[in-house]
Structures are given as C-alpha cells and as structure tokens.
mmCIF file of C-alpha atoms in Angstrom:
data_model
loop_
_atom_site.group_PDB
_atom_site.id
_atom_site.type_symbol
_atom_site.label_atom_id
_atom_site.label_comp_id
_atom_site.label_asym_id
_atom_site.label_seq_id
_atom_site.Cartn_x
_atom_site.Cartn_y
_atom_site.Cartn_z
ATOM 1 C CA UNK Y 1 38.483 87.356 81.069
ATOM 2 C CA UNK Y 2 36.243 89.909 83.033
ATOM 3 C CA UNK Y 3 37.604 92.867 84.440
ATOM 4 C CA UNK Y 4 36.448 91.539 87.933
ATOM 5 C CA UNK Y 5 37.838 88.324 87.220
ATOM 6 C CA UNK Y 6 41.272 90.226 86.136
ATOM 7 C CA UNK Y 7 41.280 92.346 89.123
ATOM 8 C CA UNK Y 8 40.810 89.119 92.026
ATOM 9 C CA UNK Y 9 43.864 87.674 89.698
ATOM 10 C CA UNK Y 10 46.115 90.942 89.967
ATOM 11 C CA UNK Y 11 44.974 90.985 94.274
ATOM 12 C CA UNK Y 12 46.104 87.304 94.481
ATOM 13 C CA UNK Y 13 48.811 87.954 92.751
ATOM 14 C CA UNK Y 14 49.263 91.200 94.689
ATOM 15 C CA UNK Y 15 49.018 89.456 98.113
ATOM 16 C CA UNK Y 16 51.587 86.436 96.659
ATOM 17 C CA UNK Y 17 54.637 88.490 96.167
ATOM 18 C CA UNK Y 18 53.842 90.570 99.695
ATOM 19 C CA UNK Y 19 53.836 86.852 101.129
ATOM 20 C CA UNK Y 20 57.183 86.490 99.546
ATOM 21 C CA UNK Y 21 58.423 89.761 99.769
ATOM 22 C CA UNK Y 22 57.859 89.558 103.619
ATOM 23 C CA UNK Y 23 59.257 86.105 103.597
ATOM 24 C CA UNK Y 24 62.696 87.277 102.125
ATOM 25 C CA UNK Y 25 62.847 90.215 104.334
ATOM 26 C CA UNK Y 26 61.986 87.608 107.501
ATOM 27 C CA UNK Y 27 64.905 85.429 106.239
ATOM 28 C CA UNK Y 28 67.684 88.167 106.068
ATOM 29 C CA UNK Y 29 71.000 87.058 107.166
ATOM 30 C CA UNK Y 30 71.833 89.574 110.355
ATOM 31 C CA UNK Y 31 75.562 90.751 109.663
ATOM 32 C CA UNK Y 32 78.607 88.868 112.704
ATOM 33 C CA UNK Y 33 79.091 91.526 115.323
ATOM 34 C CA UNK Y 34 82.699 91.911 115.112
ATOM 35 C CA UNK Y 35 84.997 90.827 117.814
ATOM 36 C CA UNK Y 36 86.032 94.194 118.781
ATOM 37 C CA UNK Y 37 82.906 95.807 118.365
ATOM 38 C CA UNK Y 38 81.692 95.974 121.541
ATOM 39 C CA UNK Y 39 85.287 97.122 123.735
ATOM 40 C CA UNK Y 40 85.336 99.916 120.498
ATOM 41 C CA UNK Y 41 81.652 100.891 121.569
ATOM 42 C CA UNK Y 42 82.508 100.795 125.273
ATOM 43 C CA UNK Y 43 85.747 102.993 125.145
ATOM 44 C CA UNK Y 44 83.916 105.293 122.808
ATOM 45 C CA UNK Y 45 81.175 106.038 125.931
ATOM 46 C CA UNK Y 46 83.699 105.777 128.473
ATOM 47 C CA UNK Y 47 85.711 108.907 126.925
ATOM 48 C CA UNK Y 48 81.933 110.279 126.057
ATOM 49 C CA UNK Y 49 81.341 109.734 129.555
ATOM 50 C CA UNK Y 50 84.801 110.827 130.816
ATOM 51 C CA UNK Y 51 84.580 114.357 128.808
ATOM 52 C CA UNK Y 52 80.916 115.226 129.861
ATOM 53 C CA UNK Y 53 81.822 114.310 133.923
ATOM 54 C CA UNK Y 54 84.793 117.579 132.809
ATOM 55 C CA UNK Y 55 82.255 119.876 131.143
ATOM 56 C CA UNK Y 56 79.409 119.272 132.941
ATOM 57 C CA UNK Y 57 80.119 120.057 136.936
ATOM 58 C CA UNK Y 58 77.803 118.494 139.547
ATOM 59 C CA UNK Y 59 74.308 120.829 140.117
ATOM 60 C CA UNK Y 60 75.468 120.898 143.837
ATOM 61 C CA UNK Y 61 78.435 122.803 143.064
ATOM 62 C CA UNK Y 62 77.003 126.159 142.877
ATOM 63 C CA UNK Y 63 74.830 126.241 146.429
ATOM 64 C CA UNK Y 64 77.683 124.575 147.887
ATOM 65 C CA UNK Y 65 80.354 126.932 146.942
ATOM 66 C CA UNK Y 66 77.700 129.803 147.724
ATOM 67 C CA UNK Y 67 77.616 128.246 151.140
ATOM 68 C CA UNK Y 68 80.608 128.000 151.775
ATOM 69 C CA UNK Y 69 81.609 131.817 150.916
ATOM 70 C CA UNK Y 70 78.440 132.577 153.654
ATOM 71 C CA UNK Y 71 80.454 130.376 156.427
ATOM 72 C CA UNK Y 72 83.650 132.186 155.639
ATOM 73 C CA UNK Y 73 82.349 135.621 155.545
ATOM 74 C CA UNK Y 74 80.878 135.183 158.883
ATOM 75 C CA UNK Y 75 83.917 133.600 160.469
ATOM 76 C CA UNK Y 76 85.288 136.347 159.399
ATOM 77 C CA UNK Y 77 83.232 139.254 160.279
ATOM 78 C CA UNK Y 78 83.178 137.121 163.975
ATOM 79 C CA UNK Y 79 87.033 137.344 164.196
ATOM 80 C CA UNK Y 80 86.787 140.740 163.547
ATOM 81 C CA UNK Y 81 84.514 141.560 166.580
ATOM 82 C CA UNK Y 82 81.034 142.302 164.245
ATOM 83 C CA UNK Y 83 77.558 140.911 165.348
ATOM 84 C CA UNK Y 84 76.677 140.563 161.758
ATOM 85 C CA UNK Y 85 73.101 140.265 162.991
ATOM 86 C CA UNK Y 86 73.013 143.786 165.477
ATOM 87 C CA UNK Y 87 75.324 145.472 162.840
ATOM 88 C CA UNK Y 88 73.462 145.105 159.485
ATOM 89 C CA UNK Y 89 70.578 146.265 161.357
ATOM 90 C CA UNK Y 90 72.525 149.345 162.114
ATOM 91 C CA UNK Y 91 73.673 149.495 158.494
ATOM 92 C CA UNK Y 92 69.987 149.250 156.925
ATOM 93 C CA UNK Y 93 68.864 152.090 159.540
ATOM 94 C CA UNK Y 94 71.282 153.991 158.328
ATOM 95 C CA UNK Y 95 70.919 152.909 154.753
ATOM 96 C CA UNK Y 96 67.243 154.089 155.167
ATOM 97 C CA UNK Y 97 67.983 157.612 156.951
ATOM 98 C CA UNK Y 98 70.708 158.694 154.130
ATOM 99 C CA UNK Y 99 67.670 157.466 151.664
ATOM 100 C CA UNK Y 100 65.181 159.496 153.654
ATOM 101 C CA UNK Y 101 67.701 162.484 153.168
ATOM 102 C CA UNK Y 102 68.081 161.692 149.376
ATOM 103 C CA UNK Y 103 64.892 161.708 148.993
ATOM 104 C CA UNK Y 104 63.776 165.025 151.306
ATOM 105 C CA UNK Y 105 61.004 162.954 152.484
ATOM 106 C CA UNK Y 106 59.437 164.986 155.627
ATOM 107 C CA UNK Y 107 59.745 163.803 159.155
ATOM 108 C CA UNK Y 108 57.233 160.688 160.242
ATOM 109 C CA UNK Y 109 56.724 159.633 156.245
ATOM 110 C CA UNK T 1 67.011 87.764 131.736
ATOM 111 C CA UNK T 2 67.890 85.475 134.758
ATOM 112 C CA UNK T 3 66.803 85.184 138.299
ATOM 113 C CA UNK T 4 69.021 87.825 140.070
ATOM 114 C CA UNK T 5 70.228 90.261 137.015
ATOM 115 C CA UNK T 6 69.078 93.876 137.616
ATOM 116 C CA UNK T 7 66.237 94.975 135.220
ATOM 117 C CA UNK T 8 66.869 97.112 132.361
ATOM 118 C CA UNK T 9 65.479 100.432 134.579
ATOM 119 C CA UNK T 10 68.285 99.552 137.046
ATOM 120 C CA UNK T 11 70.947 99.491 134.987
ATOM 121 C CA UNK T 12 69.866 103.032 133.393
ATOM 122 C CA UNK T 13 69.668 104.001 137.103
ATOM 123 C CA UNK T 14 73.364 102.866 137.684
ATOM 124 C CA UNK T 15 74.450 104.622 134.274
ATOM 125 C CA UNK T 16 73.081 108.006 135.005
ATOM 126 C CA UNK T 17 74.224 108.139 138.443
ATOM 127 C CA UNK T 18 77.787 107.816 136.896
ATOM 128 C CA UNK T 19 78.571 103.907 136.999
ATOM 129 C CA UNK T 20 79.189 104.342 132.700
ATOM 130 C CA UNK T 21 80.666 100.700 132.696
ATOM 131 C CA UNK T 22 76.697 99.170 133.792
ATOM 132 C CA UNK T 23 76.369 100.272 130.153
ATOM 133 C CA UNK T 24 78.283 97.373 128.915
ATOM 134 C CA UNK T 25 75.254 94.840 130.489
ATOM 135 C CA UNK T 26 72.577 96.842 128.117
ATOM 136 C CA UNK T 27 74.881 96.771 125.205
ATOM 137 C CA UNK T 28 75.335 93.009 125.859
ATOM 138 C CA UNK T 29 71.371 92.320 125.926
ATOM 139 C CA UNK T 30 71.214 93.947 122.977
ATOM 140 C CA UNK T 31 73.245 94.162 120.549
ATOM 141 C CA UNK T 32 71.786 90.601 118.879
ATOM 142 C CA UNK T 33 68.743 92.671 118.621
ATOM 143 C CA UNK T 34 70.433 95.603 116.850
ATOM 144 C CA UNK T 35 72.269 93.980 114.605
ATOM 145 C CA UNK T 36 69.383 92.064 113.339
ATOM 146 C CA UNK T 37 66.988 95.136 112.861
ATOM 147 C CA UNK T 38 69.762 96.736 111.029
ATOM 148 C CA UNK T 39 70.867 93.637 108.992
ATOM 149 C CA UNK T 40 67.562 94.103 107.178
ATOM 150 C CA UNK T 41 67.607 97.164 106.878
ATOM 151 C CA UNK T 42 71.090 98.497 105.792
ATOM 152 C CA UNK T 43 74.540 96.840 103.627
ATOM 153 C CA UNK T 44 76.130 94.874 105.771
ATOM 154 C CA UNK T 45 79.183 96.615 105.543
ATOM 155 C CA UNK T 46 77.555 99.592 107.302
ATOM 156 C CA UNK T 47 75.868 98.321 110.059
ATOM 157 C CA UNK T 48 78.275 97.880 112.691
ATOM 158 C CA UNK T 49 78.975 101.566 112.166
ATOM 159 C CA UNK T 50 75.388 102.349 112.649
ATOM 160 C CA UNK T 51 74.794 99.895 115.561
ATOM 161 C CA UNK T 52 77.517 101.864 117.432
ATOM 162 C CA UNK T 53 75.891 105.064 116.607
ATOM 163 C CA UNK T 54 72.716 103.785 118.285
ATOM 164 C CA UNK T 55 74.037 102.540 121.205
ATOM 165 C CA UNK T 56 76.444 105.854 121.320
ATOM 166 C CA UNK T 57 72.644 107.728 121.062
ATOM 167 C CA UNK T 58 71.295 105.920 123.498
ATOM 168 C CA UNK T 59 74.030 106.490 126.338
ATOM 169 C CA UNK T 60 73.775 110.204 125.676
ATOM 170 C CA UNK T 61 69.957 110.345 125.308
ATOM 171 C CA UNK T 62 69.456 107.800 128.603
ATOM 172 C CA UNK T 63 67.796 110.574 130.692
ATOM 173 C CA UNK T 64 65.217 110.658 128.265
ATOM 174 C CA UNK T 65 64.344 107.016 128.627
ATOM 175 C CA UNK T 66 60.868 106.479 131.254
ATOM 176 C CA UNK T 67 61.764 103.161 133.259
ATOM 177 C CA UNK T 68 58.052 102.205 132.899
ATOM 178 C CA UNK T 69 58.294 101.398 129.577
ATOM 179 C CA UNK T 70 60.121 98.579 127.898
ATOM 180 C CA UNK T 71 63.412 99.456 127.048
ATOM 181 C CA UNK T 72 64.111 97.157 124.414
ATOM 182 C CA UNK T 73 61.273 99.068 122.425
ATOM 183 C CA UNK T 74 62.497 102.445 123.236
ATOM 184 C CA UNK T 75 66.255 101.389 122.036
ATOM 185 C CA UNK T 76 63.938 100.382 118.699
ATOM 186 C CA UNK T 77 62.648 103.206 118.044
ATOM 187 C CA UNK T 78 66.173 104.809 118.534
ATOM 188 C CA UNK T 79 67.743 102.516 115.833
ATOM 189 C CA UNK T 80 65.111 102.571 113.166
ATOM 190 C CA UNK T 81 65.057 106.396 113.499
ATOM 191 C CA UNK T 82 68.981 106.226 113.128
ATOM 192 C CA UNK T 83 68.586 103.945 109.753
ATOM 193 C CA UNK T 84 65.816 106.655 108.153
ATOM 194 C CA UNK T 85 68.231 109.343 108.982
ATOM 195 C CA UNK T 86 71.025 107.183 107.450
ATOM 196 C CA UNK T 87 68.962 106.624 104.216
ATOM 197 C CA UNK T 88 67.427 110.117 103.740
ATOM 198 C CA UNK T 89 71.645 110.834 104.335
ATOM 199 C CA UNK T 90 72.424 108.604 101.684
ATOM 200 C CA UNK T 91 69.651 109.456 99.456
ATOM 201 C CA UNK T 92 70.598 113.149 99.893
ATOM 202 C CA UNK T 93 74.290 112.310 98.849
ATOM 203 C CA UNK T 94 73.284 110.119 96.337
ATOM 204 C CA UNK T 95 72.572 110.421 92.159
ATOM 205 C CA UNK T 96 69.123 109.344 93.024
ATOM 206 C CA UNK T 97 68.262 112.523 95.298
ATOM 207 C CA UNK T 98 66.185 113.723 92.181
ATOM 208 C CA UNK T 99 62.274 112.901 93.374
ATOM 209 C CA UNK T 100 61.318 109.510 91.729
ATOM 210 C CA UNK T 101 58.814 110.421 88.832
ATOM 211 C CA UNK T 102 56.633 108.321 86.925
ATOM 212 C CA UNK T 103 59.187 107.402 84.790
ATOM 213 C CA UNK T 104 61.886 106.441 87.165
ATOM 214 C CA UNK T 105 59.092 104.087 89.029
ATOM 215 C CA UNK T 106 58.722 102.596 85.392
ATOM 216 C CA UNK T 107 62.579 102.226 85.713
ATOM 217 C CA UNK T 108 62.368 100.063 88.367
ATOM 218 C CA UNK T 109 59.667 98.073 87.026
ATOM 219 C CA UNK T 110 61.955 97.284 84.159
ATOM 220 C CA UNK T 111 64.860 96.625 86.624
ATOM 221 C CA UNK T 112 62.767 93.501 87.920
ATOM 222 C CA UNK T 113 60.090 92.954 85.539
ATOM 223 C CA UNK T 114 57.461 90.242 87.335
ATOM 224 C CA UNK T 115 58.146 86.784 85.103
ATOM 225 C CA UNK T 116 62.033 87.237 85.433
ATOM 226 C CA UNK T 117 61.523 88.469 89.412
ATOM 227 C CA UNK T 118 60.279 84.851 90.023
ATOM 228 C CA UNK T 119 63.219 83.859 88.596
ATOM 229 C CA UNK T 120 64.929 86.101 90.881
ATOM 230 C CA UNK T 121 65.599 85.965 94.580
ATOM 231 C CA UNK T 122 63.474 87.778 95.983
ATOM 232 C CA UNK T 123 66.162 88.764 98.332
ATOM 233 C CA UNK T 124 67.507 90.209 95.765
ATOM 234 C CA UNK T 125 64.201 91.697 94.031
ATOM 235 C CA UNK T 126 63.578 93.340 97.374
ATOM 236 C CA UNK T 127 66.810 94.702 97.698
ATOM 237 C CA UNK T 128 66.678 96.494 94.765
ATOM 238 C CA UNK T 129 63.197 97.769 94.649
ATOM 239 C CA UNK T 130 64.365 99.163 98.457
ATOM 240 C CA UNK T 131 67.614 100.860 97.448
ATOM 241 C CA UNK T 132 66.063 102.575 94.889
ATOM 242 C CA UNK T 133 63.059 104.220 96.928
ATOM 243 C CA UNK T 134 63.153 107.664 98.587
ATOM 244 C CA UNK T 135 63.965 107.191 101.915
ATOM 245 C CA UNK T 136 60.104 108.034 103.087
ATOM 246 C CA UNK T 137 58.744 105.602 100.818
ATOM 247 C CA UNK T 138 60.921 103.061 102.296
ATOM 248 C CA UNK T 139 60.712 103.948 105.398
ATOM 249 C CA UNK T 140 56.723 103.102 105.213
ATOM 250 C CA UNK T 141 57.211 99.726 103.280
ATOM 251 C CA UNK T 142 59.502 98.527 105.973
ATOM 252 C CA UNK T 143 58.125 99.281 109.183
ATOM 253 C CA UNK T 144 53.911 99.028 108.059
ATOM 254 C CA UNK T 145 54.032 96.428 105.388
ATOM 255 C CA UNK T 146 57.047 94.247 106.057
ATOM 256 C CA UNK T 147 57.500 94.839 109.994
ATOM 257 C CA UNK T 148 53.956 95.173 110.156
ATOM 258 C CA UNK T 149 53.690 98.049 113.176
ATOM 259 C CA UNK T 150 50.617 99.635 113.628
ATOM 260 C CA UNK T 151 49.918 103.068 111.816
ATOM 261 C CA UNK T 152 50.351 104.800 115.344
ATOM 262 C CA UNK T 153 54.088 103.459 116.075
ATOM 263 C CA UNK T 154 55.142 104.186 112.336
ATOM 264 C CA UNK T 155 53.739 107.985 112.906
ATOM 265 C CA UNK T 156 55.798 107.694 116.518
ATOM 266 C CA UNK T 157 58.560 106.871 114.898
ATOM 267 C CA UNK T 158 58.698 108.439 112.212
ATOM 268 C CA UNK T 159 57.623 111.876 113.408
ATOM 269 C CA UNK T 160 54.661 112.251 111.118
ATOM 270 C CA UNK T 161 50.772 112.319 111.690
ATOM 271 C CA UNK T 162 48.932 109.129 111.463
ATOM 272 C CA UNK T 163 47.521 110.735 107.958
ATOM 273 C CA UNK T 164 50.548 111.410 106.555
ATOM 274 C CA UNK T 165 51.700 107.688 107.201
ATOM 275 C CA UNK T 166 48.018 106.600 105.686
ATOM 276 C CA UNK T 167 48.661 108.852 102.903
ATOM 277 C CA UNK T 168 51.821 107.942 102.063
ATOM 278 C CA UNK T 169 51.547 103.891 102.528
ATOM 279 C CA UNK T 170 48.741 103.875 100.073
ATOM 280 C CA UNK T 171 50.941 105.821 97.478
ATOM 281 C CA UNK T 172 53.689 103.146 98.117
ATOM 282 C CA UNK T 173 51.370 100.495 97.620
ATOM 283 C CA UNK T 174 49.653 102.341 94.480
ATOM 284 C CA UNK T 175 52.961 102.481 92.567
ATOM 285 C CA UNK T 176 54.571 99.543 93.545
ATOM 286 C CA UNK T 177 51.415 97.451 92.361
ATOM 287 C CA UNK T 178 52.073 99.715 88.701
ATOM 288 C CA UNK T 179 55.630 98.888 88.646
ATOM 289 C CA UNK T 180 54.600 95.409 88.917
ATOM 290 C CA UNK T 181 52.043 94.647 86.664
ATOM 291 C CA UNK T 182 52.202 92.779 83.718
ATOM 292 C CA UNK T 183 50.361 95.313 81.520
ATOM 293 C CA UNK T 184 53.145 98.251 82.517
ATOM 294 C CA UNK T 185 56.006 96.177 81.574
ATOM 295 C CA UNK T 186 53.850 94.964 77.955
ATOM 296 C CA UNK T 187 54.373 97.929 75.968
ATOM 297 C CA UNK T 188 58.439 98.265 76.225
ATOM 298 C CA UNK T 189 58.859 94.240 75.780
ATOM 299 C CA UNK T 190 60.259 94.747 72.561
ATOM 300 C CA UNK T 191 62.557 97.574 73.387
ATOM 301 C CA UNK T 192 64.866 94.880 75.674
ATOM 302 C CA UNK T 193 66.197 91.786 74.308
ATOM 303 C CA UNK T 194 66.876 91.109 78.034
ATOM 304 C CA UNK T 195 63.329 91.359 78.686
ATOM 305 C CA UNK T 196 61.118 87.774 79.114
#
C-alpha cells in the first residue's frame, strides 16, 4: 500500500471514530434533577440574598443620613435664634481677619 | 417561553431590584439545560452539586449579565467555566496531576487500543480517554471538536487567545490520532495477553 494510499485510510479512519466519538457524546444520558434540588438551590440564594441585603446597606443611606444631620443642625441653630446664613458670614470675616493677623499680611493685601 | 411570561432581562431586573424569589422562574427555564451540559461533561454523581454552584454563581454575578444578550448563552458560559475549574480542581487533587508525557499518552492508547475500542462502547472509550486528559486538553476536545463552538467562543470561554486555543486543539488532535493508531499499539502487542 502507498504511503498516500495509507494516509487517506488513517483520515477516514480518523474522521470515523470523531463521527462516533461525537455520536456517543450526543447520546449521553443527562443525570434526574433531584426532587429537592431546586427548594435546596432556592433557600441557598434566599439566605445568600438575605445576608448580602445585612452587609450591604442601600447606596442612599449615606446622602440621606448626611441630609438629614443638615435639617437637624439648622432646626437647631433656628431654635437657638442664629441666621445660619448672616452668621457664618460673620464667622468667615472673622475667620479671615484672625488669618490676616496670623499671617502679618499689611493693610489692603 | 409563552405569550405573557416576562423575558429573561425582566426577571434579572426583578432579581436585582431585590424580588430574590423571581430567581426561581430562571432556575426553572433552566435547569433542563444545565443538567444536560453537565451530564456530559461530569460523573453523574457530581453534577447536581455543580449545577447548584452555577446557578448559586449566577445569582451573585447577575449584575454582570447585559440584558441584550441571550441569557441562556451567558448562563453557558458560566457552567462550562464552572466544569473546567472543577476538572483542573480534580486534576490538581488527583494522582494524575503529573503533566501527561509521551509515555502516559501511550498509556492510554493501550487502555483502549483501536480493534478492541470497536468492541467497546464508545461511551465508554470516550469516557476514559476524557478522564484521563489534563483538564486543558479536555477542555478543547469538548467544547471545539465535540460541541463544535467556534475558535472565538472557546478562547471567550476559556480565557485564552484564539492562538493558544489553535495551538493547543491541534496538539490534542496530534496525540490523540498517535494514541490511536494501529502502528503505536504494534510494537507492545506481545507484551499484553489482553491485547487483540
């Protein structure tokens, strides 16, 4: 037998067992789900779910809490007779003058 | 699906706004599918374990999932990279975690020698040659040659470049087409009484 004759044998017999190869693994039995497969899966997630919704707090949290300590802090300064708005002016004038002192900077700099 | 049941992208959009139980309706759809890409792929006795693992993945990587495309190929390519991390597990546990040499190919040629594999289920022939691959090699026999996905999905799936897959498919085919031929198994005829 020729060598080309040999090799066209050993590809046909080559592409024959891929044919069957490919057959088998098309006819392999898929394995029952079991019964309780699925409610095991589900309760698995749910706690999954349940113990991520405890680590993980909402991304609102944090502007609403900051929010809400801005609301209180200016119900509170309003109880206590303070424009918040007249007086932290006040404050950043006189923030600047005892910075202007710090610093010796000369008069109209 | 019928008339009337939410797509696939509106269940997701349910689950990650915090409704976990719409999770149940994509398990349902598909665990058939699942269970019969693992079935081929790993013992039976293990692939319930593994389907829940998938499923499991899936919930926790959902946000990760683009509505536009199909999710029944995206929860795929989530279970067959789950079974080549399972197998390079196994292989890594296992006696076999040496490399396969020339010799332990030859091994497997004499484990199913050609005239007695036609004898043999090839089930069975196929299970074997699998089980004993490294988990790469088997990896790129299943999904390009037997599953038949293109070179691009395999790469996708697998993590690799499309010449690494190219590469590596034409080794598997090299050395399974020596472990096969008549002429290899010749020589050591006479060494097994078992042998044809």
């Amino acid at each position: 037998m020729s060598s080309e004759h040999r090799d066209a044998g050993t590809h046909g017999e080559d592409e024959a067992t891929g044919a069957r190869w490919k057959a088998a693994w098309e006819a392999m039995p898929t394995a029952p789900v079991p019964e309780e497969w699925q409610a095991t899966l589900m309760a698995s997630v749910r706690e999954r779910g349940a113990a991520s919704r405890v680590r993980r707090p909402s991304l609102w949290w944090g502007p609403l809490a900051a929010a809400a300590l801005l609301a209180l802090a200016f119900g509170a300064a309003a109880a206590a007779g303070i424009n918040p708005r007249r007086d932290l002016t006040e404050l950043a004038v006189l923030a600047g003058d005892s910075a202007a002192s710090v610093l010796r900077l000369p008069e109209g700099r | 699906m019928p008339d009337g049941d939410p797509s696939d992208a509106e269940v997701v959009r349910c689950v990650l706004l915090g409704d976990v139980d719409r999770f149940e309706v994509i398990v349902s759809r598909y665990r058939s599918v699942v269970f019969e890409l693992l079935s081929r792929r790993l013992p039976a006795a293990e692939v319930p374990v593994v389907a829940s693992d998938v499923f499991v993945s899936a919930w926790e990587s959902l946000e990760r999932y683009e509505a536009r495309a199909p999710f029944a190929g995206w929860l795929t390519r989530l279970a067959l990279r789950r079974c080549h991390d399972h197998w390079r597990r196994t292989y890594a546990e296992s006696a076999l975690r040496e490399r396969l040499d020339d010799a332990a190919w030859r091994q497997i040629a004499d484990a199913a020698p050609p005239r007695a594999a036609r004898r043999r289920d090839d089930a069975e022939q196929l299970q074997l040659l699998l089980g004993r691959l490294p988990p790469d090699d088997r990896a790129v026999l299943t999904l390009l040659h037997l599953d038949e996905r293109p070179v691009a999905e395999v790469a996708e799936i697998l993590g690799w470049s499309t010449d690494k897959v190219k590469t590596r498919a034409h080794r598997v085919r090299r050395r399974l087409r020596e472990a096969a031929a008549p002429d290899n198994a010749a020589p050591e005829a006479g060494a097994g009484s078992a042998r044809p």
